[in-house]
Coordinates of C-alpha atoms in Angstrom, one line a residue:
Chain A
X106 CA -7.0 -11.5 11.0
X107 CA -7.7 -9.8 8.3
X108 CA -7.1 -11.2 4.2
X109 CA -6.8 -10.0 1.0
X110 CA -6.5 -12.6 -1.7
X111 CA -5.4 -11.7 -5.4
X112 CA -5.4 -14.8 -7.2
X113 CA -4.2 -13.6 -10.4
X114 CA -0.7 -13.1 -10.2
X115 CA -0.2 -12.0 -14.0
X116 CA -2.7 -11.3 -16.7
X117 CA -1.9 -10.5 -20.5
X118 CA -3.8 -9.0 -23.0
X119 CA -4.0 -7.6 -25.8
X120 CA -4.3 -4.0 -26.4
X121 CA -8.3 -2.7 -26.4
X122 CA -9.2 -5.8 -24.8
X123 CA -11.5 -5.7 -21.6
X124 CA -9.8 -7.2 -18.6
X125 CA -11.1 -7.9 -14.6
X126 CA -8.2 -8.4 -11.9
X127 CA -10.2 -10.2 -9.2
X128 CA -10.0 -9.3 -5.3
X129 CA -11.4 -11.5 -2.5
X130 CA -10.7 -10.8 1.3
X131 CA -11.5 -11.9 5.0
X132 CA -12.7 -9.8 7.4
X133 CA -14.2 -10.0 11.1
X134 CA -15.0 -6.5 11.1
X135 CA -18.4 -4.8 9.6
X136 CA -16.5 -1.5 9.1
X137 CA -13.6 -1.6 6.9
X138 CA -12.7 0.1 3.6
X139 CA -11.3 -1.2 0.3
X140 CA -9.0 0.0 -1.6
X141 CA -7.4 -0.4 -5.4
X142 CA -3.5 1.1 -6.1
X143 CA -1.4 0.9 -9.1
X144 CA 2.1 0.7 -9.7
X145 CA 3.7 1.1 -12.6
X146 CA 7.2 0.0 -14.1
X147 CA 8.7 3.5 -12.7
X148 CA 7.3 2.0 -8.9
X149 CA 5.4 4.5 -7.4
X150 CA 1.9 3.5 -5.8
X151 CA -1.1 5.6 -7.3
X152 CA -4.5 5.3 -5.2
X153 CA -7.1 4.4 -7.6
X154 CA -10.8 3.8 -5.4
X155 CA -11.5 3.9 -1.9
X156 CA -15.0 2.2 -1.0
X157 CA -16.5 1.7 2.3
X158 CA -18.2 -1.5 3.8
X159 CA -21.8 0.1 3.7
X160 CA -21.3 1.5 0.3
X161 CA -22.1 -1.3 -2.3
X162 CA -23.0 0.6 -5.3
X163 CA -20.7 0.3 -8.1
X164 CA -18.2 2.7 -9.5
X165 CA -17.1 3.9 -12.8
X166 CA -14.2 6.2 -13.7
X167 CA -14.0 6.5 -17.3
X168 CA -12.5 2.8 -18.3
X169 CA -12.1 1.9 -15.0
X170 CA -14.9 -0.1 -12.9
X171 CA -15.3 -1.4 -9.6
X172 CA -17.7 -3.9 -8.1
X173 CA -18.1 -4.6 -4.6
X174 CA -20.0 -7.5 -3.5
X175 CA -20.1 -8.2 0.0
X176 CA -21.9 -11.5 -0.1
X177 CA -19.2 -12.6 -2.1
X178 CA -16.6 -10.2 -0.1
X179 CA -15.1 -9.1 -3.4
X180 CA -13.9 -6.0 -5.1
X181 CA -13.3 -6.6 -8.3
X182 CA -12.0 -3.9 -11.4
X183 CA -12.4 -3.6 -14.5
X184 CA -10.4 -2.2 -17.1
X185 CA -12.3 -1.3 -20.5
X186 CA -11.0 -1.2 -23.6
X187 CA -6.8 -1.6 -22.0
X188 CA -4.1 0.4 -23.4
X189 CA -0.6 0.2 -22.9
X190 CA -0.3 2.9 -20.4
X191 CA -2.6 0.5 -18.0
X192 CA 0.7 -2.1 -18.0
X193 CA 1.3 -2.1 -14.4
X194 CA 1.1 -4.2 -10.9
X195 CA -2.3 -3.4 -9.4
X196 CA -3.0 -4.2 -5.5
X197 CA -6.3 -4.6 -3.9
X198 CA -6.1 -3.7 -0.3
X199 CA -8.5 -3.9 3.4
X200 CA -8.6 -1.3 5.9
X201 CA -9.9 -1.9 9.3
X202 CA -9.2 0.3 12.1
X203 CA -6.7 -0.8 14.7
X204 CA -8.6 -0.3 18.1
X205 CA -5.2 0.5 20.0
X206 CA -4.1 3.6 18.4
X207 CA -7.3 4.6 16.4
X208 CA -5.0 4.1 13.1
X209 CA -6.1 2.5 9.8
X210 CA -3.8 -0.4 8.6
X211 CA -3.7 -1.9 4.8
X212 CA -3.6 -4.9 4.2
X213 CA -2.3 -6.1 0.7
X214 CA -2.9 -8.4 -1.5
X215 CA 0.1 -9.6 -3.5
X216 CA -0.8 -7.7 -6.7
X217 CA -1.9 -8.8 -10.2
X218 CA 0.6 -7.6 -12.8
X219 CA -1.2 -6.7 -15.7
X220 CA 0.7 -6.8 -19.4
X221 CA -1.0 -4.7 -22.5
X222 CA 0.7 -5.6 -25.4
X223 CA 0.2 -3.6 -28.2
Chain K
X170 CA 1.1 14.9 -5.2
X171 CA 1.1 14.2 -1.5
X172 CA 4.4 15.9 -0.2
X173 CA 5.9 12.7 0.8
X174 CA 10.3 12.3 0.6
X175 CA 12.2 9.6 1.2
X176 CA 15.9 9.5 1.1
X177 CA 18.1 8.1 0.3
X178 CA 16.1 6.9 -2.9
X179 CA 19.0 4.2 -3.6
X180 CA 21.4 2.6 -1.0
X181 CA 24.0 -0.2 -1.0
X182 CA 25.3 -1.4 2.0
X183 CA 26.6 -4.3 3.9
X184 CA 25.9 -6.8 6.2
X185 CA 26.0 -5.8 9.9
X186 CA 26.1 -1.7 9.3
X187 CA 23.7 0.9 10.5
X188 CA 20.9 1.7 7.9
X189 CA 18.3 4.9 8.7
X190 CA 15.8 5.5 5.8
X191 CA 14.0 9.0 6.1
X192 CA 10.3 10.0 5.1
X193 CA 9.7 13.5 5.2
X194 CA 6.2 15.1 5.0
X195 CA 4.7 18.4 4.3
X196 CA 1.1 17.6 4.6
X197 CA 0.9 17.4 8.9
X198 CA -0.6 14.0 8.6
X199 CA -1.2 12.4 12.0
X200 CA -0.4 8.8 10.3
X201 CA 2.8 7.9 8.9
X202 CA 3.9 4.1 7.8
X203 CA 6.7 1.9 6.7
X204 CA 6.3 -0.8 4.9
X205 CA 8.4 -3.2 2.8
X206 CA 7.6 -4.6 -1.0
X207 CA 9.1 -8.2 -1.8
X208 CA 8.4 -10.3 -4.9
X209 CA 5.5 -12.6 -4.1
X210 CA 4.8 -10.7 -0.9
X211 CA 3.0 -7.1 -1.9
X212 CA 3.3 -4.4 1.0
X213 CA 3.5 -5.5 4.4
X214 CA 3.9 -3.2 7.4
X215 CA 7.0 -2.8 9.5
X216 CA 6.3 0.0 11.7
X217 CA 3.6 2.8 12.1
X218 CA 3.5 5.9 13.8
X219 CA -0.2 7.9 15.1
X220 CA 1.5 10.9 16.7
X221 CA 4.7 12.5 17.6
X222 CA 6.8 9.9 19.7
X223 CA 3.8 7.4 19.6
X224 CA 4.5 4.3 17.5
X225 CA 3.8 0.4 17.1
X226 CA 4.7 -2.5 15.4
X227 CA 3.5 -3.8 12.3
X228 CA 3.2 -7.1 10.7
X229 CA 7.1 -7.4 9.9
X230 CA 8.8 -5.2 12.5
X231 CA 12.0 -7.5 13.4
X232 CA 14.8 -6.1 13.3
X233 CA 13.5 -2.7 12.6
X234 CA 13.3 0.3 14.8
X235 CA 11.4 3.6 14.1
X236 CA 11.4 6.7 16.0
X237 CA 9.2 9.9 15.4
X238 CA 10.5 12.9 17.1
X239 CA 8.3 15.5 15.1
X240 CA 5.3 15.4 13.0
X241 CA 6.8 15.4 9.4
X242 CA 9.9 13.0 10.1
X243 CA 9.7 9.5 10.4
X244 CA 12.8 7.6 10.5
X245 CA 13.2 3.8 9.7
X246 CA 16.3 1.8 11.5
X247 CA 18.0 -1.7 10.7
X248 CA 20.0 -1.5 13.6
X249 CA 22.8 -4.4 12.0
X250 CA 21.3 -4.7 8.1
X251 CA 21.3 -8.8 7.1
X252 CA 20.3 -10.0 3.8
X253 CA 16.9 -10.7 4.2
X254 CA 15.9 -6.7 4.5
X255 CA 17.5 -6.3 0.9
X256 CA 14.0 -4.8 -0.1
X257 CA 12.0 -1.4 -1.4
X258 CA 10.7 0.4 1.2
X259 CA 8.4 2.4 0.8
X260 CA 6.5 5.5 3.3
X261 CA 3.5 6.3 3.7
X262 CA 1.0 9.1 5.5
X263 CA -2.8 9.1 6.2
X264 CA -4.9 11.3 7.8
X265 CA -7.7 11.0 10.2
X266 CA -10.7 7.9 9.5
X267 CA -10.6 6.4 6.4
X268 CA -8.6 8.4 4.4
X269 CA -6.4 6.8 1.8
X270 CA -2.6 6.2 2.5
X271 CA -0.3 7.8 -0.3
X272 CA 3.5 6.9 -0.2
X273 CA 6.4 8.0 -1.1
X274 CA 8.3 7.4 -4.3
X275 CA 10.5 4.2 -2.2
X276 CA 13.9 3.1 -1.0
X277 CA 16.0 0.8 -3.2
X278 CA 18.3 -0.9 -0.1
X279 CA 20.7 -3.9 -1.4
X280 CA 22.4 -5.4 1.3
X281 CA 25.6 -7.7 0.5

């Protein structure tokens, strides 16, 4: 079955600080996607990254940086330079497809809440 | 925004009654999900839907029905509501492959 591990359950920092919430997860499967959301205080879920199992290169978005690692089958972000508005609960989550109805289930991990304090 | 509703946003009921949450979508996604967020547990997956009338269990599906009778509805049901599903619940659609899920903006349920 398939695992996603987010081992920091809060992280504080202080305001223009860099930051890295760690993602680690088990898989059987040599196709399956990755995937980073955030959630806010207000609670909705905003999709951050998708990345694919055969896709290793790394991603940046502005402040925001991604590094997949399959020999260590992690999928870590970065935040550079936090603000405030990047307080939140991020989740890390797996993909795989579910052979009985051709449907792609997440998996969560249990979300790193991340505290920018001014 | 991904047309995703959900109603009732909030909802306080009690133990034993009837409870039907509602996602709605305007996008015709094939895929549509329900899952539940608890403290210390992130998102797991009650139920899931990949077509009209076709559905399947998730992770946590006991005590929860779901029924799919056209493409943008999908309805959640705690046939007799306990304690335990006091929880947000939140949608979700996907389309084909690999797409990412996007959900709705949740369900606040308390049950006393």
């Amino acid at each position: 079955a398939q695992k996603v591990t987010q081992a920091q359950t809060e992280i504080s920092v202080v305001e223009k600080e860099d930051v890295t919430l760690d993602c680690v997860y088990e898989t059987r499967d040599t196709t399956y996607y990755l995937f980073w959301y955030k959630q806010p205080p207000s609670g909705e879920l905003v999709f951050l990254i998708r990345r694919n199992s055969f896709d290793e290169q790394n991603e940046i978005s502005g402040r925001y940086s991604w590094n997949f690692q399959k020999s260590t089958s992690s999928f870590n972000f970065t935040i550079t330079a936090s603000q405030v508005v990047d307080s939140a609960v991020y989740f890390c989550a797996l993909s795989e497809v579910y052979s009985g109805a051709g449907s792609y289930q997440l998996t969560f991990g249990k979300g790193t809440k991340l505290s920018v304090i001014p | 925004d991904a047309g995703i509703t959900q109603s009732p946003r909030h909802k306080v009921t009690e133990t034993g009654t009837p409870v039907t949450l509602r996602c709605h979508q305007t996008e015709n996604h094939r895929y549509m999900y329900w899952y539940r967020q608890d403290p210390g547990h992130g998102l797991r997956l009650i139920h899931y839907s990949y077509g009209v009338k076709d559905t399947d269990k998730g992770e946590v599906s006991d005590g929860y029905s779901v029924s799919r009778s056209k493409t943008e509805d999908f309805l959640l049901t705690l046939e007799s509501a306990t304690s335990s599903q006091t929880s947000v619940y939140f949608c979700a659609i996907g389309q084909e492959g690999n797409q990412p899920q996007h959900f709705g903006d949740g369900t606040r349920l308390s049950i006393l």
